Coordinates of N, CA and C in Angstrom, one line a residue:
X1 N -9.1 -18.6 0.1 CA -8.0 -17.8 0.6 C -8.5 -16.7 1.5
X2 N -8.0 -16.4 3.1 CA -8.3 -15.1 3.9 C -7.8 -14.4 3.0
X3 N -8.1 -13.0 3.0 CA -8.1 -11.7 2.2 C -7.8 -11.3 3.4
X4 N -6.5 -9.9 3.6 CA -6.6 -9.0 4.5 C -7.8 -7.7 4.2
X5 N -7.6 -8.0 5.6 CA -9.0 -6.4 5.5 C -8.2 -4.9 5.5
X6 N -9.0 -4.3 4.5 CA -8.4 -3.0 4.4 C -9.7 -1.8 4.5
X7 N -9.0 -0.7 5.3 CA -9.2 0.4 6.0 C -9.1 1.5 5.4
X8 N -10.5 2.2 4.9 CA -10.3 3.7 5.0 C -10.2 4.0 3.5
X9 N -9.7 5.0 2.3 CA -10.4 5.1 1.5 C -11.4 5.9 0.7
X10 N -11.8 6.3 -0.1 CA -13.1 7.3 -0.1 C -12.7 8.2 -1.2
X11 N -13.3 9.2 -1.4 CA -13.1 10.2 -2.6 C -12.9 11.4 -1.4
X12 N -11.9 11.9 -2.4 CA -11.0 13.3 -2.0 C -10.8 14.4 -2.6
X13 N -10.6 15.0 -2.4 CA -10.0 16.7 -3.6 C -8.4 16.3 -3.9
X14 N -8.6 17.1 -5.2 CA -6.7 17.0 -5.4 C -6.1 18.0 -4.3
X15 N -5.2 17.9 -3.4 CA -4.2 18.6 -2.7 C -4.9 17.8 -1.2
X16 N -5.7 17.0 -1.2 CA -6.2 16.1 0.4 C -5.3 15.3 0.7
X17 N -5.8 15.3 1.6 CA -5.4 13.6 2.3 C -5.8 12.8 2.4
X18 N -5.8 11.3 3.0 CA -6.4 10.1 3.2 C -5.7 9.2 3.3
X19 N -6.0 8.4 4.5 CA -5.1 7.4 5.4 C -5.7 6.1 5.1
X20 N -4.8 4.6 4.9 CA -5.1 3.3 4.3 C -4.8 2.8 4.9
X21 N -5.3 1.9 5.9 CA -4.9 0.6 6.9 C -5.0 -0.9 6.7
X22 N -4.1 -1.6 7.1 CA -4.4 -3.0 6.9 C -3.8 -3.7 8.0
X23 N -4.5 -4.5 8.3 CA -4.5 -5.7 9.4 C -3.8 -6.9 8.5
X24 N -2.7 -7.5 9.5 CA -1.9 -8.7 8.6 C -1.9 -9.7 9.9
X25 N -3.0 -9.6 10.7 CA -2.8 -10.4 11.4 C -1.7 -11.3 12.1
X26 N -0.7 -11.0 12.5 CA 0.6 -11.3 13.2 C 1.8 -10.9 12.1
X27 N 3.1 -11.0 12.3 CA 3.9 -10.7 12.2 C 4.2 -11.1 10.3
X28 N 4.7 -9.9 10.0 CA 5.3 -10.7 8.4 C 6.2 -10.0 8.3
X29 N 7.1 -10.7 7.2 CA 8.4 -10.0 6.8 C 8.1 -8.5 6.0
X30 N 7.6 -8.6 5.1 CA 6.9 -8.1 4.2 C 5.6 -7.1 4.0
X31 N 5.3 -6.0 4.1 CA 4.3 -5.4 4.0 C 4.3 -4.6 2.6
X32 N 3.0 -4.6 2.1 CA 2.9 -3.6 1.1 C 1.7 -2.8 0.5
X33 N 1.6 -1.8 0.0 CA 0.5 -1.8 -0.6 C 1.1 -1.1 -2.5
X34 N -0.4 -1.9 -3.1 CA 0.1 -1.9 -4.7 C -1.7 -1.2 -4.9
X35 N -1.4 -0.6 -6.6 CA -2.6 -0.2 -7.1 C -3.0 -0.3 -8.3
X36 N -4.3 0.0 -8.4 CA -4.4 -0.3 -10.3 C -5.6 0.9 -10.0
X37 N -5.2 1.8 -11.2 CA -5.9 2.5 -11.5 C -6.7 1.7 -12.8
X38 N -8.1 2.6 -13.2 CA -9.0 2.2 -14.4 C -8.3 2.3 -15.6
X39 N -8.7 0.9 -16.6 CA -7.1 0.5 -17.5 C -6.1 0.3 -17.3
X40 N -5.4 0.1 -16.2 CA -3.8 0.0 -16.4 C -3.9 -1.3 -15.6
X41 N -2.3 -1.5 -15.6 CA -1.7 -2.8 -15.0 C -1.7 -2.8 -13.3
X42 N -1.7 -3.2 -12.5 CA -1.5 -3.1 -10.7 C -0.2 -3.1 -11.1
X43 N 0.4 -1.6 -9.7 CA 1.6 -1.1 -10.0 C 1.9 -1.1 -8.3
X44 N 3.0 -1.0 -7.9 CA 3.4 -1.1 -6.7 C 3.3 0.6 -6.3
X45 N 3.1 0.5 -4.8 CA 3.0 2.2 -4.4 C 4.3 2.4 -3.2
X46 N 4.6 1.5 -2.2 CA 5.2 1.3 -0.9 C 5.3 0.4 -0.3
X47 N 6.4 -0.7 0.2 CA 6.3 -1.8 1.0 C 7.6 -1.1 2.0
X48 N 7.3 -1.8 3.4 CA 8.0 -2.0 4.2 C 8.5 -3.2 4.9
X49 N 9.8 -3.2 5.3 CA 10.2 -4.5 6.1 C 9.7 -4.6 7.5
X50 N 10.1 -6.1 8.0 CA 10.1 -6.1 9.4 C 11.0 -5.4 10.1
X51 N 12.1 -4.9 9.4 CA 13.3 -3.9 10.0 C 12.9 -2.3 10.0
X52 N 11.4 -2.4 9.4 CA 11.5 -0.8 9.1 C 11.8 -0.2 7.7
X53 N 12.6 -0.9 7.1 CA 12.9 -0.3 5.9 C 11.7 -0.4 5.3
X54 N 11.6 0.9 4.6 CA 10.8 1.5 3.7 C 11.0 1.4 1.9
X55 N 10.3 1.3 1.0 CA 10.7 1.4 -0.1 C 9.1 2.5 -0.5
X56 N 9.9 3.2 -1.5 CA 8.9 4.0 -2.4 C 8.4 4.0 -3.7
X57 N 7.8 3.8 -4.7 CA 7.9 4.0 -6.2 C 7.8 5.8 -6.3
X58 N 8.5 6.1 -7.2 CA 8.8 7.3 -7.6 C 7.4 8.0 -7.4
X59 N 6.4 7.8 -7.8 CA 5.2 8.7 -7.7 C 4.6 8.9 -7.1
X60 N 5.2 8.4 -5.4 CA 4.5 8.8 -4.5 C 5.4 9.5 -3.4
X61 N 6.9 9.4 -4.0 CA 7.7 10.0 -3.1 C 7.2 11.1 -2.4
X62 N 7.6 11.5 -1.1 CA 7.6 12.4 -0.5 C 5.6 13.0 -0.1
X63 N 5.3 12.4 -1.1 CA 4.0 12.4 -0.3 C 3.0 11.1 0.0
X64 N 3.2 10.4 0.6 CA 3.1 9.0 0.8 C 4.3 8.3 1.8
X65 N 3.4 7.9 3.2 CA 4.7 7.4 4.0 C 3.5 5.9 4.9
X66 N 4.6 5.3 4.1 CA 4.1 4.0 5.0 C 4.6 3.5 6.0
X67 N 3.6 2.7 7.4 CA 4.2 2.5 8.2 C 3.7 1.5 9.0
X68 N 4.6 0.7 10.2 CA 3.5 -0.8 10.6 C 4.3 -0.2 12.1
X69 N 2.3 -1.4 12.7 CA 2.7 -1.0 14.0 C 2.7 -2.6 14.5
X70 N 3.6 -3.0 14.9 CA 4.1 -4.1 15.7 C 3.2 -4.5 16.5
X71 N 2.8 -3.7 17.7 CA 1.6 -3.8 18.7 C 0.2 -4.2 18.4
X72 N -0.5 -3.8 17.3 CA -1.3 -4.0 16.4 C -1.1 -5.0 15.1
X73 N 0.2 -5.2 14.7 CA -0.4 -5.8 13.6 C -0.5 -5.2 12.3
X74 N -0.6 -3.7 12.0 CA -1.6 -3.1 11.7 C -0.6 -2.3 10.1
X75 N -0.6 -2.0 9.1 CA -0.2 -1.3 8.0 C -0.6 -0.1 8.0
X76 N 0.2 1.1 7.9 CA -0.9 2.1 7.4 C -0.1 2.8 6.5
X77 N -0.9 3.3 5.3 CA -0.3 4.1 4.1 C -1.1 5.6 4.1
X78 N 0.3 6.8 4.7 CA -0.7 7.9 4.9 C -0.2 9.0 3.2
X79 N -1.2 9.0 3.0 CA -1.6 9.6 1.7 C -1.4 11.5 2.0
X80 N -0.6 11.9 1.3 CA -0.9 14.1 1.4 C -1.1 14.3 -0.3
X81 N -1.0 15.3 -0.6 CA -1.2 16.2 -1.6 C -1.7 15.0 -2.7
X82 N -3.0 14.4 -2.9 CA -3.0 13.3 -3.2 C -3.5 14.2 -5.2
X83 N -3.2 13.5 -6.0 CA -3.7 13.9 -7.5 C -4.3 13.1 -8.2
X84 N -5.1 13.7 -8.8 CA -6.6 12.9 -9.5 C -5.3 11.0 -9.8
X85 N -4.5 11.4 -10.6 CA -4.0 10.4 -10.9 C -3.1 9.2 -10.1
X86 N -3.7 9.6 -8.8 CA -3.5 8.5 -7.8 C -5.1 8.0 -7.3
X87 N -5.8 8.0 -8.4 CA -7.1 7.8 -8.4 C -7.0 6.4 -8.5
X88 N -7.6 5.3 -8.1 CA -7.1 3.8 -8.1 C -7.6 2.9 -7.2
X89 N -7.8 1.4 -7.2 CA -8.1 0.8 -6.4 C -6.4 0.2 -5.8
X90 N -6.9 0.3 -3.9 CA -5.5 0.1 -3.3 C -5.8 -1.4 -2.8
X91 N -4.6 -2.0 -2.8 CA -4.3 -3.2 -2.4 C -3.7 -3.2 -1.3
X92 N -3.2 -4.0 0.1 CA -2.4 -4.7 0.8 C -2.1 -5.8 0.5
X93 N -1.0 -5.9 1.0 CA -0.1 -7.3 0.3 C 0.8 -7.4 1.2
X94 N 0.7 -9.0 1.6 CA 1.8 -9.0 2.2 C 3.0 -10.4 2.1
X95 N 4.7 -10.3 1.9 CA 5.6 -11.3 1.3 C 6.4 -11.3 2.4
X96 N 7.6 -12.4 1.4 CA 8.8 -11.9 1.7 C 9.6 -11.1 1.6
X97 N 10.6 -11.1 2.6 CA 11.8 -10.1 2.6 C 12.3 -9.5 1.5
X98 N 12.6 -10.7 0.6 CA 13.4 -10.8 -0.9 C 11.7 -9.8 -1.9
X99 N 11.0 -9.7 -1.6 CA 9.8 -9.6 -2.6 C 10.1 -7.7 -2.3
X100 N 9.6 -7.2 -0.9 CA 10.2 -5.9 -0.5 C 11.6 -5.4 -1.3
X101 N 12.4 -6.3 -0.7 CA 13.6 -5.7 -1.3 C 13.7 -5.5 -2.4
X102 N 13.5 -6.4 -3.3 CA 13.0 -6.1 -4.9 C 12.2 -5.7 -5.6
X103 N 11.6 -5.0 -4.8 CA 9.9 -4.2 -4.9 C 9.5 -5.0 -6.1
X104 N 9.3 -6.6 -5.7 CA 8.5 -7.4 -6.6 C 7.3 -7.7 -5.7
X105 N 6.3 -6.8 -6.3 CA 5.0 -6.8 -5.9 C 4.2 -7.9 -6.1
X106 N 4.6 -8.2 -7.4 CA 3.6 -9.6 -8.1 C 4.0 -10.6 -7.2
X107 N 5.1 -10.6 -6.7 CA 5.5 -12.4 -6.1 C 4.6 -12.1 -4.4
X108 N 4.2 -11.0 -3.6 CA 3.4 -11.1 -2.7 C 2.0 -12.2 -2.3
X109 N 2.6 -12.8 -1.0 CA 1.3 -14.4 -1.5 C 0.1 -13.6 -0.5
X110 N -0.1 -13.1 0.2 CA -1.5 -12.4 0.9 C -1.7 -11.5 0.5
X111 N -3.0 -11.4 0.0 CA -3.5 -9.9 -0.8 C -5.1 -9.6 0.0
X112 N -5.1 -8.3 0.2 CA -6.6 -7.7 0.6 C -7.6 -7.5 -0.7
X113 N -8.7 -7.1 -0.9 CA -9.7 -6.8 -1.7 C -9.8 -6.3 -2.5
X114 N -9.2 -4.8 -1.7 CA -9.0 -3.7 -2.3 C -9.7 -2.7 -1.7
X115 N -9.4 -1.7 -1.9 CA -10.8 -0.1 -1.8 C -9.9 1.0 -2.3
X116 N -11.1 1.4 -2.9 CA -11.0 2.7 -3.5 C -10.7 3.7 -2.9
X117 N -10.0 4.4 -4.0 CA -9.2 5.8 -3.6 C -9.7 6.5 -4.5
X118 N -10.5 8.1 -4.5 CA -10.8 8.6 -5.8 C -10.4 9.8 -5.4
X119 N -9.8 10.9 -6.2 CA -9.1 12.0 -6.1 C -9.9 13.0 -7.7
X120 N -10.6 13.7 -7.0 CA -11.3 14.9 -8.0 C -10.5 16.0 -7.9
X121 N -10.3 16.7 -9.0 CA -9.4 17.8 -9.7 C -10.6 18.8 -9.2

């Protein structure tokens, strides 16, 4: 299975920033990115459509904005006031229409690697 490649990443301070990219190599309905922090389950963070629409999970509202560039291909998930507990390995994923809309993350059939995100208090 190709793995999308993902971009950027690293350890941060709580109140930073840090920006997450991913290449989907031509057009999809579907963009997303999901996470799993140490112990827990992979939880969705942000997917968008081919129309633009945006979806969020609650815990990253308003600081977290995802976005795709058509010309590129390209996902990016820009991260602000980020907190130890968005500490986590990040995913790219990319589905269908119906998977976004239903921010059903698990049904996503292209997945990236992952990379780390670490956020110190």
């Amino acid at each position: 299975q190709v793995h999308l490649p993902e971009y950027g990443g690293g350890s941060v301070q709580a109140g930073g920033a840090m920006r997450l990219s991913c290449s989907t190599s031509g057009f999809v309905y579907c963009a997303a990115w999901s996470r799993q922090a140490p112990g827990k389950e992979r939880e969705g963070v942000a997917n968008i459509e081919a129309d633009g629409t945006t979806n969020y999970e609650d815990s990253v509202k308003g600081r977290f904005r995802i976005s795709y560039d058509m010309s590129s291909n390209t996902m990016t998930l820009q991260m602000t006031n980020l907190k130890p507990e968005d500490t986590a390995m990040y995913y790219c994923a990319t589905g269908s229409t119906n998977a976004c809309e239903t921010r059903n993350y698990n049904a996503m059939d292209r997945w990236g690697k992952g990379t780390l995100v670490t956020v110190s208090s």
